[in-house]
């Protein structure tokens, strides 16, 4: 079974302001620029239309926009970026998504966030590590979600601060007698959660979009409280660690370890989830979900020719309802490979496609950026 994920860009249109200026100023030079030089030329934004078809949504059309920027007087800081996705589906659904990684002047402050407003369908497989990946129910819902991390630089590469999360899930619809209807899940009729907590970050990566060296460690805790407007009380602990090693020339070994632990009454859409285009590629997002998740994945990025490269990857992961239930027998695995096309050479921004496999499923992902 192949799950077609969002962010499929069959046609890519790059609007390049800097290239246009170069053409006006030097028409002779313009005629000599090769296709490869045009594709990888210095620019600070990308715009692309989106076309795809998912079994849960029908046809999807939309627009993707990536903005890259630095402070004019601070060339030593890494490049900040803002990504925006706007999609509508054949079944009158919509997705508005915003991702930002903003490094302020001299990297004294660091803002990292993700927000989404949507009306969407998704498949529900159950809760826990021992579900049947071939049995699923379609559910629909509306949601508003944001997580924002604001941090202050303690010293080079070290940041500490606070994060805030808000999640409102409502208008949940599902078939009577379905797996979802029978499942003992929290938040079946909707949920509002609001929480805050500390965050610590160590980030020595050379590039926040496509790293070739460095180390990344993000540790955070979130306390979801009723006095902040939520109707569920629980705790969350997250750890995301990544290491990037140059093996030879620009062949890069990338490793990531993920920990997502929850205690209390956790709504089903905020349980730890495996799958999707970032964690355990090869599973549909949310195929496995539970209170506790441990995952490890690695990837080798290999340049092939000019602006074309390939990646090979693999992952191990497990979710459980209780921490004491983790065992070697229940570990799931995924593996796969993909292509990369570098569209902004100076910032190493790629368009790519991955095919991921697991024991029972396979999935195709096409989009911009890297999984981690």
Coordinates of C-alpha atoms in Angstrom, one line a residue:
X1 CA 0.0 0.0 0.0
X2 CA 1.4 3.4 -1.0
X3 CA 0.5 6.5 1.0
X4 CA 0.9 9.7 -0.9
X5 CA 1.8 12.5 1.5
X6 CA 1.3 16.2 1.2
X7 CA 4.0 18.5 -0.1
X8 CA 4.3 16.8 -3.5
X9 CA 5.6 19.2 -6.0
X10 CA 5.2 17.7 -9.5
X11 CA 5.9 21.1 -11.1
X12 CA 8.4 23.4 -9.5
X13 CA 8.4 27.1 -10.4
X14 CA 11.3 29.1 -9.0
X15 CA 10.9 32.9 -9.0
X16 CA 14.4 34.3 -8.6
X17 CA 14.8 38.1 -8.1
X18 CA 18.5 38.1 -8.1
X19 CA 18.7 36.1 -11.3
X20 CA 16.3 38.6 -13.0
X21 CA 18.5 41.5 -11.9
X22 CA 21.6 39.7 -13.3
X23 CA 19.8 39.3 -16.7
X24 CA 18.9 42.9 -16.9
X25 CA 22.4 44.1 -16.0
X26 CA 24.3 41.8 -18.3
X27 CA 22.4 40.3 -21.2
X28 CA 25.6 38.8 -22.7
X29 CA 26.4 36.9 -19.5
X30 CA 22.8 35.8 -19.3
X31 CA 23.1 33.9 -22.6
X32 CA 26.1 32.0 -21.3
X33 CA 24.5 30.8 -18.1
X34 CA 23.9 27.1 -18.2
X35 CA 20.8 25.3 -17.0
X36 CA 22.7 23.9 -14.0
X37 CA 24.0 27.4 -13.0
X38 CA 20.4 28.7 -13.3
X39 CA 19.1 25.9 -11.1
X40 CA 21.6 26.4 -8.3
X41 CA 22.1 30.2 -8.6
X42 CA 22.1 32.3 -5.5
X43 CA 18.6 33.3 -4.4
X44 CA 16.8 34.0 -1.2
X45 CA 13.3 32.4 -1.8
X46 CA 11.5 29.7 -3.5
X47 CA 7.8 29.5 -4.7
X48 CA 6.3 26.2 -5.9
X49 CA 2.9 24.9 -6.7
X50 CA 1.7 21.7 -5.1
X51 CA -0.2 18.9 -6.8
X52 CA -0.8 15.4 -5.3
X53 CA -3.5 12.9 -4.5
X54 CA -4.0 11.2 -1.2
X55 CA -6.4 8.4 -0.5
X56 CA -7.8 10.2 2.5
X57 CA -8.2 13.6 0.8
X58 CA -8.5 13.2 -2.9
X59 CA -6.7 15.6 -5.1
X60 CA -4.7 18.3 -3.3
X61 CA -3.5 21.6 -4.8
X62 CA -1.6 24.4 -3.1
X63 CA 1.3 26.7 -2.9
X64 CA 4.7 26.4 -1.1
X65 CA 6.8 29.4 -0.2
X66 CA 10.3 29.4 1.4
X67 CA 12.0 32.7 2.5
X68 CA 15.7 32.8 3.5
X69 CA 17.2 35.8 5.2
X70 CA 20.0 37.2 7.4
X71 CA 20.4 40.4 9.2
X72 CA 22.1 42.8 6.9
X73 CA 24.9 43.7 9.3
X74 CA 25.5 40.2 10.6
X75 CA 27.0 37.9 8.0
X76 CA 28.5 35.5 10.5
X77 CA 25.1 34.2 11.8
X78 CA 23.4 31.2 10.1
X79 CA 20.6 31.8 7.7
X80 CA 17.0 32.1 9.1
X81 CA 14.1 30.7 7.2
X82 CA 10.3 30.8 7.1
X83 CA 8.2 28.1 5.3
X84 CA 4.6 28.4 4.4
X85 CA 2.2 25.8 3.0
X86 CA -1.3 26.5 1.8
X87 CA -3.3 23.6 0.5
X88 CA -6.9 22.8 -0.4
X89 CA -8.3 19.3 -1.3
X90 CA -10.9 17.8 -3.5
X91 CA -13.0 17.1 -0.5
X92 CA -13.2 20.7 0.6
X93 CA -10.4 20.4 3.2
X94 CA -7.6 22.9 3.8
X95 CA -4.2 23.2 5.4
X96 CA -2.3 26.3 6.4
X97 CA 1.1 25.6 7.8
X98 CA 3.9 27.9 9.0
X99 CA 7.4 26.9 10.1
X100 CA 10.0 29.4 11.2
X101 CA 13.6 29.2 12.4
X102 CA 14.8 32.7 13.2
X103 CA 18.2 33.6 14.4
X104 CA 18.4 37.1 15.6
X105 CA 21.5 39.4 15.3
X106 CA 24.7 37.7 16.5
X107 CA 22.4 34.7 17.3
X108 CA 21.6 36.2 20.7
X109 CA 18.1 35.0 20.4
X110 CA 16.6 31.9 18.7
X111 CA 13.0 31.5 17.7
X112 CA 11.8 28.2 16.5
X113 CA 8.1 27.4 15.8
X114 CA 5.5 25.4 14.0
X115 CA 1.9 26.3 13.5
X116 CA -1.0 24.7 11.5
X117 CA -4.7 25.4 11.0
X118 CA -6.6 22.7 9.1
X119 CA -9.7 20.9 8.3
X120 CA -8.5 17.4 7.4
X121 CA -8.9 13.7 7.2
X122 CA -6.5 11.1 8.5
X123 CA -6.4 7.3 9.0
X124 CA -6.6 5.9 12.5
X125 CA -5.0 2.5 13.1
X126 CA -5.4 2.3 16.9
X127 CA -3.2 3.0 19.9
X128 CA -0.1 1.0 20.9
X129 CA 2.6 -1.0 19.4
X130 CA 0.7 -4.1 18.4
X131 CA -2.0 -2.8 16.0
X132 CA -2.7 -4.2 12.6
X133 CA -1.2 -1.7 10.0
X134 CA -3.7 -3.0 7.4
X135 CA -6.8 -2.1 9.4
X136 CA -7.7 1.6 9.5
X137 CA -10.6 4.0 9.9
X138 CA -11.0 7.4 8.3
X139 CA -11.7 10.2 10.7
X140 CA -12.1 13.9 10.0
X141 CA -11.5 16.9 12.2
X142 CA -10.6 20.6 12.5
X143 CA -7.6 21.7 14.5
X144 CA -5.5 24.7 15.4
X145 CA -2.0 23.9 16.7
X146 CA 1.1 25.9 17.5
X147 CA 4.4 25.4 19.3
X148 CA 6.8 28.3 19.8
X149 CA 10.2 28.1 21.4
X150 CA 12.0 31.4 22.3
X151 CA 15.5 31.0 23.6
X152 CA 18.4 33.2 24.8
X153 CA 22.0 32.5 24.0
X154 CA 23.9 31.6 27.2
X155 CA 27.2 31.3 25.2
X156 CA 28.2 30.0 21.7
X157 CA 25.9 27.2 20.7
X158 CA 24.1 27.1 24.0
X159 CA 20.5 28.4 24.3
X160 CA 17.9 28.3 27.1
X161 CA 14.4 29.6 27.2
X162 CA 10.7 28.8 27.3
X163 CA 8.2 27.2 25.0
X164 CA 4.4 27.4 24.6
X165 CA 2.1 24.9 23.0
X166 CA -1.6 25.2 22.2
X167 CA -3.8 22.5 20.5
X168 CA -7.5 22.7 19.8
X169 CA -9.1 19.7 18.0
X170 CA -12.8 19.8 17.3
X171 CA -15.6 18.7 14.9
X172 CA -14.2 15.1 15.0
X173 CA -16.3 12.8 12.8
X174 CA -16.0 9.0 12.5
X175 CA -18.2 6.0 11.7
X176 CA -20.2 4.4 14.4
X177 CA -18.8 1.0 15.3
X178 CA -15.4 1.7 13.7
X179 CA -12.1 1.0 15.4
X180 CA -11.9 4.6 16.5
X181 CA -15.4 4.5 17.9
X182 CA -14.6 1.3 19.9
X183 CA -11.1 2.5 21.0
X184 CA -10.6 3.8 24.5
X185 CA -8.9 7.0 23.5
X186 CA -8.8 10.4 25.2
X187 CA -10.2 13.4 23.4
X188 CA -12.5 11.4 21.1
X189 CA -15.1 14.3 21.2
X190 CA -12.4 17.0 20.9
X191 CA -9.8 18.6 23.1
X192 CA -8.2 21.8 24.1
X193 CA -4.7 21.7 25.6
X194 CA -2.5 24.6 26.6
X195 CA 0.9 24.3 28.1
X196 CA 4.3 25.8 28.7
X197 CA 7.7 24.7 30.0
X198 CA 11.5 25.1 29.8
X199 CA 13.6 24.3 26.8
X200 CA 17.4 23.8 26.4
X201 CA 19.2 23.8 23.1
X202 CA 22.7 23.1 22.0
X203 CA 23.1 23.7 18.3
X204 CA 26.5 23.7 16.6
X205 CA 25.2 22.8 13.1
X206 CA 26.8 24.6 10.2
X207 CA 23.4 25.0 8.5
X208 CA 19.9 24.7 10.0
X209 CA 18.3 23.5 6.8
X210 CA 20.8 20.9 5.5
X211 CA 23.6 20.2 8.0
X212 CA 27.0 18.7 7.0
X213 CA 28.7 18.9 10.4
X214 CA 27.8 19.7 14.0
X215 CA 25.7 18.5 16.9
X216 CA 22.1 19.3 17.9
X217 CA 20.4 18.6 21.2
X218 CA 16.9 19.9 22.0
X219 CA 15.5 19.0 25.5
X220 CA 12.1 20.3 26.6
X221 CA 9.3 19.8 29.0
X222 CA 5.7 20.9 28.7
X223 CA 3.2 21.2 31.5
X224 CA -0.4 21.3 30.2
X225 CA -2.5 23.1 32.8
X226 CA -6.2 23.7 33.1
X227 CA -5.7 27.2 34.3
X228 CA -4.1 28.1 31.0
X229 CA -7.3 27.3 29.2
X230 CA -7.0 23.6 28.5
X231 CA -9.3 20.8 29.5
X232 CA -6.7 18.1 29.9
X233 CA -3.9 17.8 32.4
X234 CA -0.7 16.0 31.4
X235 CA 3.1 16.3 31.2
X236 CA 5.4 15.9 28.2
X237 CA 9.2 15.4 27.9
X238 CA 10.9 15.6 24.5
X239 CA 14.5 14.9 23.6
X240 CA 15.8 15.3 20.0
X241 CA 19.5 14.7 19.4
X242 CA 21.3 14.8 16.0
X243 CA 24.9 14.3 14.9
X244 CA 26.3 15.1 11.4
X245 CA 29.7 13.6 10.4
X246 CA 31.5 14.2 7.1
X247 CA 32.7 10.8 5.9
X248 CA 34.4 11.8 2.7
X249 CA 34.2 15.0 0.7
X250 CA 30.5 15.9 1.0
X251 CA 29.3 12.4 1.9
X252 CA 27.5 13.0 5.2
X253 CA 26.4 10.5 7.9
X254 CA 23.4 11.9 9.8
X255 CA 22.1 10.3 13.0
X256 CA 19.1 11.2 15.1
X257 CA 17.7 9.9 18.4
X258 CA 14.1 10.8 19.6
X259 CA 12.4 10.5 22.9
X260 CA 8.8 11.5 23.4
X261 CA 7.3 10.7 26.9
X262 CA 3.9 11.6 28.2
X263 CA 2.2 11.2 31.6
X264 CA -1.5 11.8 32.4
X265 CA -4.6 12.1 30.2
X266 CA -3.2 12.7 26.7
X267 CA -5.6 13.4 23.8
X268 CA -5.0 10.9 21.0
X269 CA -3.7 13.5 18.6
X270 CA -1.0 14.5 21.0
X271 CA 0.3 11.0 21.7
X272 CA 3.8 10.2 20.4
X273 CA 3.4 9.2 16.7
X274 CA 5.7 7.2 14.4
X275 CA 5.6 7.6 10.7
X276 CA 5.4 10.4 8.1
X277 CA 8.1 12.3 6.2
X278 CA 10.3 13.0 9.2
X279 CA 10.2 10.1 11.7
X280 CA 10.3 6.4 10.6
X281 CA 9.7 7.0 6.9
X282 CA 7.9 3.9 5.6
X283 CA 4.9 4.3 7.9
X284 CA 1.9 6.5 7.5
X285 CA 2.0 9.3 10.1
X286 CA 0.3 7.9 13.2
X287 CA 0.3 4.3 12.2
X288 CA 1.8 3.7 15.7
X289 CA 1.0 6.0 18.5
X290 CA 1.3 5.8 22.3
X291 CA 2.3 7.7 25.4
X292 CA 6.0 6.7 25.2
X293 CA 8.1 6.6 22.1
X294 CA 11.8 5.8 21.4
X295 CA 13.2 6.2 17.9
X296 CA 16.6 6.1 16.2
X297 CA 17.2 6.8 12.5
X298 CA 20.3 7.4 10.4
X299 CA 20.8 8.6 6.9
X300 CA 23.8 8.9 4.5
X301 CA 23.6 11.8 2.0
X302 CA 25.7 11.3 -1.1
X303 CA 26.3 13.8 -3.9
X304 CA 26.2 12.2 -7.3
X305 CA 26.6 14.9 -10.0
X306 CA 26.4 18.7 -9.9
X307 CA 23.1 19.5 -8.0
X308 CA 21.9 15.9 -7.8
X309 CA 22.3 13.6 -4.9
X310 CA 20.9 10.5 -3.2
X311 CA 20.1 9.5 0.4
X312 CA 19.8 6.0 2.0
X313 CA 18.2 5.8 5.4
X314 CA 17.0 3.4 8.1
X315 CA 15.2 3.6 11.4
X316 CA 14.2 1.7 14.5
X317 CA 11.4 2.7 16.8
X318 CA 8.8 1.6 19.3
X319 CA 5.8 3.1 21.1
X320 CA 4.3 1.8 24.3
X321 CA 1.6 2.8 26.8
X322 CA 3.9 2.3 29.8
X323 CA 7.7 2.8 29.9
X324 CA 8.1 -0.6 31.5
X325 CA 6.6 -2.3 28.4
X326 CA 9.5 -1.5 26.1
X327 CA 11.2 -4.6 24.8
X328 CA 13.3 -5.8 21.9
X329 CA 10.5 -7.9 20.4
X330 CA 8.2 -5.0 19.6
X331 CA 10.9 -2.8 17.8
X332 CA 9.7 -1.7 14.4
X333 CA 12.1 -0.9 11.5
X334 CA 12.0 1.2 8.3
X335 CA 14.5 1.7 5.5
X336 CA 14.6 3.4 2.1
X337 CA 16.3 5.7 -0.3
X338 CA 15.6 9.0 -2.1
X339 CA 16.8 11.5 -4.6
X340 CA 17.8 15.1 -3.9
X341 CA 17.9 18.1 -6.3
X342 CA 19.7 21.2 -4.9
X343 CA 17.8 24.3 -5.8
X344 CA 19.6 26.9 -3.7
X345 CA 23.2 26.0 -3.7
X346 CA 24.6 28.5 -1.2
X347 CA 22.1 27.4 1.5
X348 CA 21.9 23.8 0.4
X349 CA 18.1 23.8 0.0
X350 CA 16.9 20.6 -1.7
X351 CA 13.8 19.3 -3.4
X352 CA 13.6 15.5 -3.0
X353 CA 11.6 12.4 -2.9
X354 CA 12.0 9.4 -0.6
X355 CA 10.6 5.9 -0.8
X356 CA 10.4 4.2 2.6
X357 CA 9.6 0.6 3.5
X358 CA 8.6 -1.3 6.6
X359 CA 7.6 -4.9 7.3
X360 CA 4.0 -4.3 6.2
X361 CA 3.8 -1.0 4.5
X362 CA 5.6 1.4 2.1
X363 CA 5.3 5.1 1.6
X364 CA 6.4 7.8 -0.9
X365 CA 7.3 11.3 0.2
X366 CA 8.1 14.3 -2.0
X367 CA 8.9 17.8 -0.7
X368 CA 11.5 20.3 0.2
X369 CA 14.2 20.1 2.9
X370 CA 15.5 17.2 4.8
X371 CA 13.9 14.8 7.3
X372 CA 16.2 16.1 10.0

